[in-house]
Coordinates of C-alpha atoms and ligand atoms in Angstrom, one line a residue:
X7 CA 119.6 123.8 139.4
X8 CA 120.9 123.3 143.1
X9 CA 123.4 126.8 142.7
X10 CA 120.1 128.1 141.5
X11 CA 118.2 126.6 144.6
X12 CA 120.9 127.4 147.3
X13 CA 120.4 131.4 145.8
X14 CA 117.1 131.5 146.1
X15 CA 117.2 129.7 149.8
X16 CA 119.9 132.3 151.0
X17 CA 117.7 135.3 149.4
X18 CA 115.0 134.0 151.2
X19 CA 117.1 133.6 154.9
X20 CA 118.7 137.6 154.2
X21 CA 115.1 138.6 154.2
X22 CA 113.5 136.5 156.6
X23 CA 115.8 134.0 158.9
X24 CA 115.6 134.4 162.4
X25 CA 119.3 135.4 163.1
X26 CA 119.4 137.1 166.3
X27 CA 118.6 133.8 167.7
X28 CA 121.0 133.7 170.6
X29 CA 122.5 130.5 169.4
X30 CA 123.3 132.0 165.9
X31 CA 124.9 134.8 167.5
X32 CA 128.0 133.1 169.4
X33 CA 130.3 130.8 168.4
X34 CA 130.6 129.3 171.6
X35 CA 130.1 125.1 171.1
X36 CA 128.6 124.7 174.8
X37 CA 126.2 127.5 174.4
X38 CA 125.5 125.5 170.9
X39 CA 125.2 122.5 172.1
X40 CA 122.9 123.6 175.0
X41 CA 120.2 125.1 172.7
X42 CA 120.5 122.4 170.5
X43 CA 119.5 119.8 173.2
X44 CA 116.9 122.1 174.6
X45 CA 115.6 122.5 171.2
X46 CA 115.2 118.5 170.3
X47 CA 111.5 118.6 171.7
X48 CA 110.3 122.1 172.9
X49 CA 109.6 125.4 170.6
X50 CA 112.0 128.2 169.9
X51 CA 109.6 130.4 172.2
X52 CA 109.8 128.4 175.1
X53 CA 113.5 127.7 174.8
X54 CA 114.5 131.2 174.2
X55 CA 111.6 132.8 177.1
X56 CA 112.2 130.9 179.6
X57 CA 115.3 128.3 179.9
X58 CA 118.2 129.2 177.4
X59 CA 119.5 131.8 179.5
X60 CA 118.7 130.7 183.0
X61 CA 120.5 127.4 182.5
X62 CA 124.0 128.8 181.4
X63 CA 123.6 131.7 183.9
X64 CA 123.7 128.2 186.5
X65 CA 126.3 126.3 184.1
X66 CA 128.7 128.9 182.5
X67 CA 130.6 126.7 181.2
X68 CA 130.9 122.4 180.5
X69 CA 133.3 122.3 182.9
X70 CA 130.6 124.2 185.6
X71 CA 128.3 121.1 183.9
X72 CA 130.1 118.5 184.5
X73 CA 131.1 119.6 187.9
X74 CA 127.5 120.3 189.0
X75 CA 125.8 118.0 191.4
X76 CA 123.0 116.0 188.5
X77 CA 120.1 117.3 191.2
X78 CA 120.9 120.5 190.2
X79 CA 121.0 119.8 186.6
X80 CA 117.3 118.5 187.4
X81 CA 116.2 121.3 189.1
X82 CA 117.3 124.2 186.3
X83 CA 115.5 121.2 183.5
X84 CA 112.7 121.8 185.6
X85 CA 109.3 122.7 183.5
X86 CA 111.5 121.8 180.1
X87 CA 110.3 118.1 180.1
X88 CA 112.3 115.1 178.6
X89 CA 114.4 115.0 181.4
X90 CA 116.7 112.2 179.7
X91 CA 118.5 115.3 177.8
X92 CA 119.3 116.9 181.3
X93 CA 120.9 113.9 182.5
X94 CA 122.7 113.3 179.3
X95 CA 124.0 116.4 178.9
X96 CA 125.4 115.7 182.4
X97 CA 126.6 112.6 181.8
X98 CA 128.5 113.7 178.0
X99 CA 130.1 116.8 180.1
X100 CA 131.6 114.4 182.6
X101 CA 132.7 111.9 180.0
X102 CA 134.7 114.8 177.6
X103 CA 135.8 116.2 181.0
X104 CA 134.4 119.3 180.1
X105 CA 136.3 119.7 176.7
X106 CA 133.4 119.8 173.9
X107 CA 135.2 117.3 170.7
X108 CA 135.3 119.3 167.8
X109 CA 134.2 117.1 164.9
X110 CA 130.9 115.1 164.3
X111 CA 132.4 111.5 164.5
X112 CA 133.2 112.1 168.1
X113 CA 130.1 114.1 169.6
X114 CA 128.3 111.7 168.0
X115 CA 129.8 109.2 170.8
X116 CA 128.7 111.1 173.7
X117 CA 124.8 110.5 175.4
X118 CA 122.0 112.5 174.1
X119 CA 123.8 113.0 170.9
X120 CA 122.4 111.4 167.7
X121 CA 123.4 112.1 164.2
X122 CA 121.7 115.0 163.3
X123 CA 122.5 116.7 166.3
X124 CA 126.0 115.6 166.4
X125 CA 125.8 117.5 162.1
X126 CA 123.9 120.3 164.4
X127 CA 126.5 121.6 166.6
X128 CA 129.5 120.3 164.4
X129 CA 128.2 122.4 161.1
X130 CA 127.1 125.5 163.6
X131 CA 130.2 126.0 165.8
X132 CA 132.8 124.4 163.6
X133 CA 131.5 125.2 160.4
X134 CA 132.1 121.2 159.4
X135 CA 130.3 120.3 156.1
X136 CA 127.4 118.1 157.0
X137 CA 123.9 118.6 156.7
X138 CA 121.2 118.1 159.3
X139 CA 118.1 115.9 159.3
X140 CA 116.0 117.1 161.9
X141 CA 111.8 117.2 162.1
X142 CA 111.7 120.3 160.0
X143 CA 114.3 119.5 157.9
X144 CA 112.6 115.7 157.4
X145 CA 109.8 117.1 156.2
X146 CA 110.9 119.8 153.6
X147 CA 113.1 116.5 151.8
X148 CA 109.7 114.5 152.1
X149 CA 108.0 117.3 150.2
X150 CA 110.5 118.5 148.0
X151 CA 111.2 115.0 146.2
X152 CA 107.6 113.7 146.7
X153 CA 108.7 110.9 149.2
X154 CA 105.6 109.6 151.4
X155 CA 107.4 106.7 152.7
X156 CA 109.1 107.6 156.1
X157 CA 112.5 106.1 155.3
X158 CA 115.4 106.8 157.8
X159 CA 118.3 106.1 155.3
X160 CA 116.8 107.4 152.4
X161 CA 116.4 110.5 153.8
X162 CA 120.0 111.1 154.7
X163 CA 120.3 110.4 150.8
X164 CA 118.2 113.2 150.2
X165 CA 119.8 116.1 152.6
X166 CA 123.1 115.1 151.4
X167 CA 121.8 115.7 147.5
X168 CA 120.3 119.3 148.8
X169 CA 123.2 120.0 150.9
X170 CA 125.1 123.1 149.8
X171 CA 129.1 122.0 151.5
X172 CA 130.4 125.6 151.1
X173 CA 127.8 127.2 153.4
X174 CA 126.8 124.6 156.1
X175 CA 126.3 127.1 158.8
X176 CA 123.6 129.0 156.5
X177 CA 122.3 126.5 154.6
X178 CA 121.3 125.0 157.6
X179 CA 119.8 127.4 159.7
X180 CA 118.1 128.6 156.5
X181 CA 116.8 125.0 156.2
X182 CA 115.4 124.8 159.7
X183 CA 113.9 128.3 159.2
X184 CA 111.8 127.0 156.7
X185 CA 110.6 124.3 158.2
X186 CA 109.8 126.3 160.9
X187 CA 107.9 129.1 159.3
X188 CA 107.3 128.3 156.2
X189 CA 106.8 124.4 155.0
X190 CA 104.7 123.9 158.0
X191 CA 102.7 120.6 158.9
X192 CA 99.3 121.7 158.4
X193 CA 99.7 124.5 156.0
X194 CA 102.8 125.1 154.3
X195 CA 102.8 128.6 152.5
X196 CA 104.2 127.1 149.0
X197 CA 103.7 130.2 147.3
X198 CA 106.2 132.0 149.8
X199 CA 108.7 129.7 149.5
X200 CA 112.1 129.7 147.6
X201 CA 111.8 126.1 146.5
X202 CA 108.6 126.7 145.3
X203 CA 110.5 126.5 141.6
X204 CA 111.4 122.8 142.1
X205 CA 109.5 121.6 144.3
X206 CA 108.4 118.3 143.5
X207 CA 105.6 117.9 146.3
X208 CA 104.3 121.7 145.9
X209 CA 100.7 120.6 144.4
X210 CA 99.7 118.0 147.6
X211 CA 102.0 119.0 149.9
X212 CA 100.2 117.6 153.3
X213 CA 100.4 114.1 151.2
X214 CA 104.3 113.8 152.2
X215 CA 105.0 112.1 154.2
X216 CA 102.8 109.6 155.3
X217 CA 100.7 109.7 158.2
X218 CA 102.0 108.1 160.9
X219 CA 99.5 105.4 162.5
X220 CA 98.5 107.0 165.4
X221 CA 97.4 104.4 168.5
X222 CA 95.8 106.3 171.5
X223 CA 98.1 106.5 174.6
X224 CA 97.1 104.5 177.1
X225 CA 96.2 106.2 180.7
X226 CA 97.4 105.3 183.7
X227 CA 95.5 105.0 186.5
X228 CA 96.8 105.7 189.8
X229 CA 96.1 107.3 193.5
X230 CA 98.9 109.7 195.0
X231 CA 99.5 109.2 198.4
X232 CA 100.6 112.3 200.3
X233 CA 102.1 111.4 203.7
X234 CA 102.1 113.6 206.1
X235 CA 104.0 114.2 209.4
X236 CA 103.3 117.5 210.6
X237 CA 104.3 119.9 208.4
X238 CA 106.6 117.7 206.4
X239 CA 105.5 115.3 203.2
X240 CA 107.2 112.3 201.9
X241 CA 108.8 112.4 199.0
X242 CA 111.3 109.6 197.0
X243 CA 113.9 110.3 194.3
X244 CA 112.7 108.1 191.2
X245 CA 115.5 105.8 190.2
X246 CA 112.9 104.3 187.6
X247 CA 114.0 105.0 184.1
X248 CA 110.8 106.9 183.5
X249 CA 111.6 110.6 185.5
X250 CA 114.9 109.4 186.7
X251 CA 116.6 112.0 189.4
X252 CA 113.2 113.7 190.1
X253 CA 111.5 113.9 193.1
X254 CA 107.8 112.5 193.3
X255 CA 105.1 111.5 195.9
X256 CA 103.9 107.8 196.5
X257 CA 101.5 106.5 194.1
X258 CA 99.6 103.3 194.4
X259 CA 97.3 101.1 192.3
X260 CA 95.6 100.2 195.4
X261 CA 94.0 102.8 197.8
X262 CA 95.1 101.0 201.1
X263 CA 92.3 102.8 203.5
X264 CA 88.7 104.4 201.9
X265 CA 88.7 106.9 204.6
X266 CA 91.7 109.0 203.3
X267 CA 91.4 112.3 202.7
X268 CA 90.9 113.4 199.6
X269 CA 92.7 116.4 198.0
X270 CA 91.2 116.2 194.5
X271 CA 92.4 115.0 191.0
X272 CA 95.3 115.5 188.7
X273 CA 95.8 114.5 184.7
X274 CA 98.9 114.8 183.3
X275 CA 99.8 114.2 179.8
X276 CA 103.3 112.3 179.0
X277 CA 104.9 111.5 175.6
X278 CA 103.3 107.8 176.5
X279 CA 101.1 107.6 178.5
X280 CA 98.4 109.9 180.4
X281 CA 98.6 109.7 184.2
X282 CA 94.9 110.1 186.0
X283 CA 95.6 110.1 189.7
X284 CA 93.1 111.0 193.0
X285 CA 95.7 112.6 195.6
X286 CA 94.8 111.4 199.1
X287 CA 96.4 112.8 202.1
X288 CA 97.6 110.0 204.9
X289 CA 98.6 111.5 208.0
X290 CA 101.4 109.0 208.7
X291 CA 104.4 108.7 211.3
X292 CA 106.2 106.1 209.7
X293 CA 107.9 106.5 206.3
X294 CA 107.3 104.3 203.5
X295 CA 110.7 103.0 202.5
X296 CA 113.5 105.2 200.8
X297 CA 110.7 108.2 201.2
X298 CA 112.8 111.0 203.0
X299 CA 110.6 114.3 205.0
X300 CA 110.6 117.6 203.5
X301 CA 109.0 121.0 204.5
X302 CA 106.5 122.7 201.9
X303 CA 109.4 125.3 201.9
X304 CA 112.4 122.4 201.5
X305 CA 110.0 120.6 198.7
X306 CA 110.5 123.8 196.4
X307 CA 114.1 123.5 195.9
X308 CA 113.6 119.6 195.0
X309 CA 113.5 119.0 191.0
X310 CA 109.9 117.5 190.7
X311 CA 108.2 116.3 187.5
X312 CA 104.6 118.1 186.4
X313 CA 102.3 115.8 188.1
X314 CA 104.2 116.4 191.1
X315 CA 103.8 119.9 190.7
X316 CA 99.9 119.2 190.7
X317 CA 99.8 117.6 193.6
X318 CA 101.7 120.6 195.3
X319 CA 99.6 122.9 194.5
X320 CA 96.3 120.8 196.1
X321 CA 98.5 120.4 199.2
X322 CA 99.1 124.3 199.3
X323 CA 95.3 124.7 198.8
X324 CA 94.7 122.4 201.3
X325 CA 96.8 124.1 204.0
X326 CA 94.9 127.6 202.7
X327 CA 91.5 126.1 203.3
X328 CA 92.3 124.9 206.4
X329 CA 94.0 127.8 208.2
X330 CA 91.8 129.7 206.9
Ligands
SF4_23 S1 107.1 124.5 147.9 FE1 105.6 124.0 149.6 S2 105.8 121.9 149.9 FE2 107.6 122.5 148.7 S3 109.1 122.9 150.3 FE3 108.1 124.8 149.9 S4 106.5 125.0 151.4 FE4 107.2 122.9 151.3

């Protein structure tokens, strides 16, 4: 049955995979690895539109990485989100000294790079044997063997059993193709698909897996303190876990004087939590500490996190309405 399977699957990519990918092209590992990073939370689209290109235009090459000053790292991530995979593929290009490893078992040791990913690049620029278990691929297994329960482990079980060894570059790509396109969340097109034949799930297929226990994100509430000096604003570099390396105004649970001016609100959506600020401008000689000055033109080339972004935009507005 699995020869049988793996034909049907490769039929399937020959007339349908998306293989002028830029990724699928090249056998470069860096250009790899790159897009597999990008690729761990944000779509093909975005990837490929707006951020695949730009960033090893920057970064030729892992040395050019690891050489690179992190800010600027920041600053190419910018828009991309998850700003933990810009700083760790900074930090994994310094520690390999800008020498990708060649094998699983050792990209596996490097920041940022988790078991699937590590199967990723290994199977797609080395051709090594090993399957990959990422969201799209999770989900075909879950179907396919009619597994609800969301199972780590067992699921490696599972993309080993479906694994074809002799074709890991294809098999895979073919595997996350599907998942993609055509064994969807919401509505998988099981009557298109070349595991339709097997398929243990096929007849309830939005019962695997299990839904996840959603809990609402909690929301943040906060007021942004622009300070102003002039023409310049204050601005910190987090060293906070949360949007480490990025540039961000002062925020405040406490508004510190009611007669503020207001520039308006800002809601911003993160992977935990949902930021509601009101952006005050405070005309202000002294800095608070570790804020440094920056010109509206200066604050452009800073790496600065969406809400940041917001606030820029009401200062800008700001300055419009009152030269006007
Ligand atoms: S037959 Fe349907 S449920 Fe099964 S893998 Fe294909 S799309 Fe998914």
């Amino acid at each position: 049955m699995i020869p049988l399977l793996h034909q049907s699957l490769y039929y399937w990519y020959s007339q349908n995979g998306r293989h002028t990918l830029p990724w699928r092209t090249t056998n470069n590992p860096y250009h790899i690895y790159v897009s597999e990073i990008m690729l761990q939370q944000t779509q093909v689209k975005t990837v490929l539109e707006r951020f695949y290109f730009p960033f090893l235009e920057r970064f030729p090459t892992l040395s050019d990485l690891a050489n690179a000053d992190v800010d600027d790292v920041l600053k190419k991530w910018e828009g991309l989100g998850y700003y933990t995979r810009a700083r760790n593929l900074h930090a994994a290009a310094q520690q390999c000294n800008g020498i990708l490893p060649t094998n699983a078992n050792d990209l596996i040791k490097l920041p940022g790079i988790g078991q699937s990913t590590a199967h990723a690049i290994s199977a797609f620029a080395y051709r090594e044997s090993l399957p990959i278990l990422d969201a799209n691929v999770k989900r075909i297994l879950h179907r396919y063997f009619a597994v609800r329960e969301r199972n780590e482990k067992k699921l490696w079980g599972y993309a080993y059993t479906l694994f074809d060894p002799n074709s890991p570059f294809e098999y895979n790509q073919a595997m996350m193709d599907i998942g993609a396109t055509i064994c969807t969340p919401k509505k998988p097109l099981c009557a298109c698909c070349p595991f339709e034949k097997w398929c243990q799930g096929k007849t309830s297929p939005l019962d695997y897996p299990m839904a996840k226990v959603t809990t609402q994100k909690p929301i943040r509430i906060r007021n942004i303190l622009v300070y102003q000096k002039g023409e310049s604003y204050a601005l910190i570099q987090r060293r906070t876990q949360f949007l480490s390396g990025l540039w961000g105004f002062y925020e405040s649970e406490e508004l510190p004087d009611e007669s503020l001016k207001f520039l308006g609100e800002i809601t911003q959506h993160y992977s935990h939590f949902t930021l509601q600020a009101d952006v005050y401008l405070i005309e202000e000689e002294r800095l608070p500490e570790g804020f440094e000055w920056f010109s509206t033109e200066e604050i452009t080339k800073l790496s600065l996190g969406r809400a940041d972004h917001k606030v820029i935009a009401q200062i800008v507005q700001d300055q419009k309405k009152y030269h006007r």
